[in-house]
Amino acid sequence: MKNLFNNLYFIVLFLFFNAVGYAQLYPVQLTPVFNSPYSVKISDYATSMDTKMQLLINPTDISISQRRVRLKLYIQGNGLNIQTSDYAQEQRPIYINGGELQTLTNVDIASLFRLENLQGISAAQYANPLPEGMYNFCFEMYDYVTNQKISQKSCANLYLILNDPPLLNTPQKNEQIASTEFPNILFTWTPRQINATNISYKFELKQLLDPTLDPQIGFQMSPTLYEETLFGTAVLYNLSMPILTPGLRYAWRVRAISTTGLSENAVFKNDGYSEIYSFKYTASCTAPTFLLSESQSSKSVKITWEGVPEHTRYQVQYKKQGVRNAQWFSSNSLNKQSLITNLEPGVTYEFRVGSSCDPAEDGIQSFTYSNISTFTTTTETNGVPAYNCGIVPQINIQNQKPLTNLIQSETFRAGDFPVTILELRGENSPYSGRGYIIVPYLGDTKIAVEFNSIVINTDYQLISGIVETSYNPDWKNVVGVKPDPLVEEIFGPQGETDTVVDNDNEIVTNIDDEPRGADDDTNPNTGSDTDTVANPIVNLDPGNSENPENPNNPVSTKDENPIVENSNNTENSEKGKNDYFIIFKGKKYKNGEKIQIPFKRNLLGHNRFKMGELDKEINVKYELAFQSEKANRLEKVEGNNYLKKMESKKEADFDFSIDNTLKYQLKSAADTDSKPNLSNEINLIVKPFKINTLEVIDVSDEDRVASNGEILYYVTKPGVSRNTKFQISNSPNLAVDEIPEQNIKWKFNDIDVESKNGLLRFSQKIGNDKDIKVEAFAGYPNLLSKTANVEWVTSYTVQYEVVTPAVKTLLTKLGDYVNNIGSVLRTLDNTGKLVFNINYQGQQSVEEDSLSRFYNIKREGGFGGSIDLEFKGFKYGVDLKIAVAQIYLKPVISLSANSKMLSVRRNDKTTFTDNGTVMNFALQADLKVGGEIGFDVKLIKIKAEPYAGISSWGQLSYFDKTKTVEGALGVGKPYVGIKGEVTLGDYDLLPGGDIKHTWEDLKIEKSFKHVIK
């Protein structure tokens, strides 16, 4: 690096003293400089009286004199392409002179930023902040008369970011604050800005005139009670401030303000305003006491507490313990108990109970909360639960006292099912309305239910009436299935659908549709697929307490015509047992022979068996028995032993997709006098395999892949979720159709997600800041696992000194050297001037690596500047007052430079990688020789100034990665001219003027390229 800057140092000196360098195609150089923090509203640059940006103008052509020019602005980035019209309205006249530097601020060029002068932007876009991202603010200069472009497009790269407004802490939303004789209410908030400076906070407190209105609306309609602007993040409200009245509701908010001088910077979302919080200032409202929790099941807990007569309502809040940013879930009650359902087994929860003393008619209820307590749900037993659908449970409820103050959002228990109330009609009792139940053997699906004239006891148990669900196979009455709450809890919001496509076998599975494995054809034993059946969950109507026999129930409690296999059975026909067989797919299987069926998911639905060598009119009884791993979702059975019975004169059609089992026992008996019967074992044969790799893939960039044990990093973007693909590969590579569902399982953050089981791959949206640990289990006969992770990295952009101290030292030395030369020249001619300008830009940001699973920390920036020297020159001659004769030599040199640097460090590396530095140099040098002859005698004045000169120019670029210097040099374009005037008294006999001719084509220009060794 040191050799690099030594080389650059000598290059600069070479250009400076030889008057050659970077080819400047235009006679004016522009350098825009924007002051941070950068405002995200274009209108701020048009209306602010403070300096938010500067435009440095350097006319390098010394022959320019009082030339009127105009500017053009371009704003590009994030899909926007904005520019000013060619002739902006109300633009101030701008005049430039050769060698004379000017600095214009946003106040001087405000018209360029006004809406009426901008193209490519609507009024709505102009009134709102620009979207976050990188933008180029560029300027060009044109001759006002000829419309000739006289500068290159010069740009400033700005990363615009909107900061989050403050986050309110205390008092909490809808909190109750007890009044005291000496009130000291502490209002606190948390700042969330990243790049805003000079921040102050405006605190506002208002009394809500109508407490029934939403505080967001009531706040806008209420007068301000107290406001204060401060630089801290807390306000202690005490007796020195307006007195709060007990029993009234108040609301407050905070606005963050960033200022530069007297004007505000538009750098905050929502104009810096926080959310509005309200609280009730009450005389006294004690919190509930003696909080107790009692486990009802592995997924439900009963909470009880003690209150006081002043309490009008209670609110139970609960959340997972130890989970970052866990959300409080709430349930209201008018009683001193509440049933919490839909919990996770074996998980510890925090809970608290709040009490309200507000009148019931108040629209907004405030609560005084108890201290936080905890409970832990019980773990599920290892055995497979047995679900008895449609069987009226043996319920013996002793408590017959009706509950007279049931409210919406509470949960009561109807038999084995907890019912959550969504809508409630009727006062006191009985009640009607609708809600939902959670069906455990359908993946905890929420099913809509209705109830009419039911009675609930004080233990929240159904003691009279019917709760029923209108079930449709299209799932139109399913509540909350889209999206899956478990999936949303893990991954964040998902949208309406979650479709998985497996291209290996063209199976399309909608996660939220009918559970996989059900056959699409109509089952002749269950009726039409389009039928809607009202299914009573629990019927506790005293007038209908008996369980009517269900003719469609394939399981009978009576032993009617059982199939009996008796080895001593005496045949009354001419045929023996070995003369009968089972036909399956054209192959015959005799008694005791095993039927081996290769496992295929799409072939499990219909498996037709026929007992052979019987007359067509002989009826055959078939029984299919197996050990059920999970409850049959289609039929009503008891226990874990499933027995399917069927009679047919043709064939029996069995569905093997009902349960995840691979072994069945088929018994067949013909209805003849000899009662011939067969017994055959059926095995579904699964090919052995094992899991190879688990991959987590960024769908938007499939080069970003994390596999076994690795982490895929995402950089946060506000409000943006990421579509992520999860997939596994197996050895050997079997199609998903050849693998049973139970042999592919998925866990996310150590939680089983059954909706993903059986899938080789699927896509899932992951919400912002949702870190995910994914674990895939696959294999047969043994499950093996692989893990990977998804982690979020907070996005940021901060200012950073990209230009190293070594470069700054070099530039400082160069400036000192130039100043020393100027001092020497100034000694010879003190009419000269020297200008040395330099500015630095740099920022550090984080971005995802497009070629890997990692993220990059990127540092980019550079510097720009110019050195301008101009002297009146060396004069030689005599001045006799009435006559003058002298000659002069006048050098004008303008050198400009800019540098762009980029270094990147991937997060798995310890050092930054230098991606290269590009340095560009431009030089314009003129050498002018002239003279002056004059005669001044009273009334007659004659003056002539002939001159001649020649220019040199060039361009040079240096790239340190290749150590390459390339550019072009030029000299020529000689010119001659004369200035003069003749006056007689007050009359101009020959008006003053400048006659000049330039030989534009008379020049020598040569390109070069050189590699520095």
mmCIF file with all atom_site columns, N, CA and C in Angstrom, residues 30-52:
data_model
loop_
_atom_site.group_PDB
_atom_site.id
_atom_site.type_symbol
_atom_site.label_atom_id
_atom_site.label_alt_id
_atom_site.label_comp_id
_atom_site.label_asym_id
_atom_site.label_entity_id
_atom_site.label_seq_id
_atom_site.pdbx_PDB_ins_code
_atom_site.Cartn_x
_atom_site.Cartn_y
_atom_site.Cartn_z
_atom_site.occupancy
_atom_site.B_iso_or_equiv
_atom_site.pdbx_formal_charge
_atom_site.auth_seq_id
_atom_site.auth_comp_id
_atom_site.auth_asym_id
_atom_site.auth_atom_id
_atom_site.pdbx_PDB_model_num
ATOM 1  N N  . LEU A 1 30 ? -17.781 20.439 -11.826 1.00 0.00 ? 30 LEU A N  1
ATOM 2  C CA . LEU A 1 30 ? -18.745 20.560 -10.740 1.00 0.00 ? 30 LEU A CA 1
ATOM 3  C C  . LEU A 1 30 ? -18.464 19.496 -9.688  1.00 0.00 ? 30 LEU A C  1
ATOM 4  N N  . THR A 1 31 ? -18.609 19.879 -8.432  1.00 0.00 ? 31 THR A N  1
ATOM 5  C CA . THR A 1 31 ? -18.441 18.927 -7.334  1.00 0.00 ? 31 THR A CA 1
ATOM 6  C C  . THR A 1 31 ? -19.571 19.136 -6.336  1.00 0.00 ? 31 THR A C  1
ATOM 7  N N  . PRO A 1 32 ? -20.582 18.199 -6.300  1.00 0.00 ? 32 PRO A N  1
ATOM 8  C CA . PRO A 1 32 ? -21.657 18.334 -5.314  1.00 0.00 ? 32 PRO A CA 1
ATOM 9  C C  . PRO A 1 32 ? -21.255 17.712 -3.977  1.00 0.00 ? 32 PRO A C  1
ATOM 10 N N  . VAL A 1 33 ? -21.577 18.399 -2.900  1.00 0.00 ? 33 VAL A N  1
ATOM 11 C CA . VAL A 1 33 ? -21.293 17.917 -1.548  1.00 0.00 ? 33 VAL A CA 1
ATOM 12 C C  . VAL A 1 33 ? -22.571 18.065 -0.727  1.00 0.00 ? 33 VAL A C  1
ATOM 13 N N  . PHE A 1 34 ? -23.085 16.951 -0.172  1.00 0.00 ? 34 PHE A N  1
ATOM 14 C CA . PHE A 1 34 ? -24.300 16.971 0.639   1.00 0.00 ? 34 PHE A CA 1
ATOM 15 C C  . PHE A 1 34 ? -23.933 16.770 2.110   1.00 0.00 ? 34 PHE A C  1
ATOM 16 N N  . ASN A 1 35 ? -24.571 17.569 2.953   1.00 0.00 ? 35 ASN A N  1
ATOM 17 C CA . ASN A 1 35 ? -24.321 17.491 4.388   1.00 0.00 ? 35 ASN A CA 1
ATOM 18 C C  . ASN A 1 35 ? -25.222 16.433 5.019   1.00 0.00 ? 35 ASN A C  1
ATOM 19 N N  . SER A 1 36 ? -24.637 15.584 5.858   1.00 0.00 ? 36 SER A N  1
ATOM 20 C CA . SER A 1 36 ? -25.435 14.576 6.555   1.00 0.00 ? 36 SER A CA 1
ATOM 21 C C  . SER A 1 36 ? -25.989 15.174 7.858   1.00 0.00 ? 36 SER A C  1
ATOM 22 N N  . PRO A 1 37 ? -27.115 14.637 8.359   1.00 0.00 ? 37 PRO A N  1
ATOM 23 C CA . PRO A 1 37 ? -27.886 13.543 7.772   1.00 0.00 ? 37 PRO A CA 1
ATOM 24 C C  . PRO A 1 37 ? -28.630 13.991 6.525   1.00 0.00 ? 37 PRO A C  1
ATOM 25 N N  . TYR A 1 38 ? -28.725 13.097 5.558   1.00 0.00 ? 38 TYR A N  1
ATOM 26 C CA . TYR A 1 38 ? -29.345 13.430 4.289   1.00 0.00 ? 38 TYR A CA 1
ATOM 27 C C  . TYR A 1 38 ? -30.865 13.429 4.447   1.00 0.00 ? 38 TYR A C  1
ATOM 28 N N  . SER A 1 39 ? -31.494 14.484 4.019   1.00 0.00 ? 39 SER A N  1
ATOM 29 C CA . SER A 1 39 ? -32.950 14.544 4.076   1.00 0.00 ? 39 SER A CA 1
ATOM 30 C C  . SER A 1 39 ? -33.539 13.640 3.005   1.00 0.00 ? 39 SER A C  1
ATOM 31 N N  . VAL A 1 40 ? -34.626 12.951 3.344   1.00 0.00 ? 40 VAL A N  1
ATOM 32 C CA . VAL A 1 40 ? -35.253 12.025 2.405   1.00 0.00 ? 40 VAL A CA 1
ATOM 33 C C  . VAL A 1 40 ? -36.412 12.683 1.655   1.00 0.00 ? 40 VAL A C  1
ATOM 34 N N  . LYS A 1 41 ? -36.648 13.956 1.892   1.00 0.00 ? 41 LYS A N  1
ATOM 35 C CA . LYS A 1 41 ? -37.665 14.687 1.151   1.00 0.00 ? 41 LYS A CA 1
ATOM 36 C C  . LYS A 1 41 ? -36.986 15.680 0.218   1.00 0.00 ? 41 LYS A C  1
ATOM 37 N N  . ILE A 1 42 ? -37.325 15.601 -1.058  1.00 0.00 ? 42 ILE A N  1
ATOM 38 C CA . ILE A 1 42 ? -36.742 16.520 -2.032  1.00 0.00 ? 42 ILE A CA 1
ATOM 39 C C  . ILE A 1 42 ? -37.134 17.952 -1.698  1.00 0.00 ? 42 ILE A C  1
ATOM 40 N N  . SER A 1 43 ? -38.346 18.128 -1.178  1.00 0.00 ? 43 SER A N  1
ATOM 41 C CA . SER A 1 43 ? -38.830 19.478 -0.890  1.00 0.00 ? 43 SER A CA 1
ATOM 42 C C  . SER A 1 43 ? -37.986 20.185 0.154   1.00 0.00 ? 43 SER A C  1
ATOM 43 N N  . ASP A 1 44 ? -37.302 19.433 1.026   1.00 0.00 ? 44 ASP A N  1
ATOM 44 C CA . ASP A 1 44 ? -36.469 20.077 2.047   1.00 0.00 ? 44 ASP A CA 1
ATOM 45 C C  . ASP A 1 44 ? -35.356 20.908 1.424   1.00 0.00 ? 44 ASP A C  1
ATOM 46 N N  . TYR A 1 45 ? -34.837 20.456 0.302   1.00 0.00 ? 45 TYR A N  1
ATOM 47 C CA . TYR A 1 45 ? -33.757 21.198 -0.358  1.00 0.00 ? 45 TYR A CA 1
ATOM 48 C C  . TYR A 1 45 ? -34.290 22.441 -1.078  1.00 0.00 ? 45 TYR A C  1
ATOM 49 N N  . ALA A 1 46 ? -35.610 22.480 -1.282  1.00 0.00 ? 46 ALA A N  1
ATOM 50 C CA . ALA A 1 46 ? -36.206 23.637 -1.949  1.00 0.00 ? 46 ALA A CA 1
ATOM 51 C C  . ALA A 1 46 ? -36.666 24.694 -0.960  1.00 0.00 ? 46 ALA A C  1
ATOM 52 N N  . THR A 1 47 ? -36.961 24.293 0.265   1.00 0.00 ? 47 THR A N  1
ATOM 53 C CA . THR A 1 47 ? -37.572 25.233 1.216   1.00 0.00 ? 47 THR A CA 1
ATOM 54 C C  . THR A 1 47 ? -36.661 25.614 2.374   1.00 0.00 ? 47 THR A C  1
ATOM 55 N N  . SER A 1 48 ? -35.654 24.805 2.665   1.00 0.00 ? 48 SER A N  1
ATOM 56 C CA . SER A 1 48 ? -34.819 25.078 3.829   1.00 0.00 ? 48 SER A CA 1
ATOM 57 C C  . SER A 1 48 ? -33.933 26.295 3.601   1.00 0.00 ? 48 SER A C  1
ATOM 58 N N  . MET A 1 49 ? -33.777 27.096 4.661   1.00 0.00 ? 49 MET A N  1
ATOM 59 C CA . MET A 1 49 ? -32.863 28.244 4.613   1.00 0.00 ? 49 MET A CA 1
ATOM 60 C C  . MET A 1 49 ? -31.497 27.887 5.182   1.00 0.00 ? 49 MET A C  1
ATOM 61 N N  . ASP A 1 50 ? -31.339 26.651 5.635   1.00 0.00 ? 50 ASP A N  1
ATOM 62 C CA . ASP A 1 50 ? -30.034 26.196 6.135   1.00 0.00 ? 50 ASP A CA 1
ATOM 63 C C  . ASP A 1 50 ? -29.308 25.452 5.028   1.00 0.00 ? 50 ASP A C  1
ATOM 64 N N  . THR A 1 51 ? -28.004 25.406 5.144   1.00 0.00 ? 51 THR A N  1
ATOM 65 C CA . THR A 1 51 ? -27.190 24.765 4.115   1.00 0.00 ? 51 THR A CA 1
ATOM 66 C C  . THR A 1 51 ? -27.243 23.254 4.272   1.00 0.00 ? 51 THR A C  1
ATOM 67 N N  . LYS A 1 52 ? -27.911 22.602 3.318   1.00 0.00 ? 52 LYS A N  1
ATOM 68 C CA . LYS A 1 52 ? -28.001 21.144 3.306   1.00 0.00 ? 52 LYS A CA 1
ATOM 69 C C  . LYS A 1 52 ? -27.095 20.528 2.253   1.00 0.00 ? 52 LYS A C  1
#
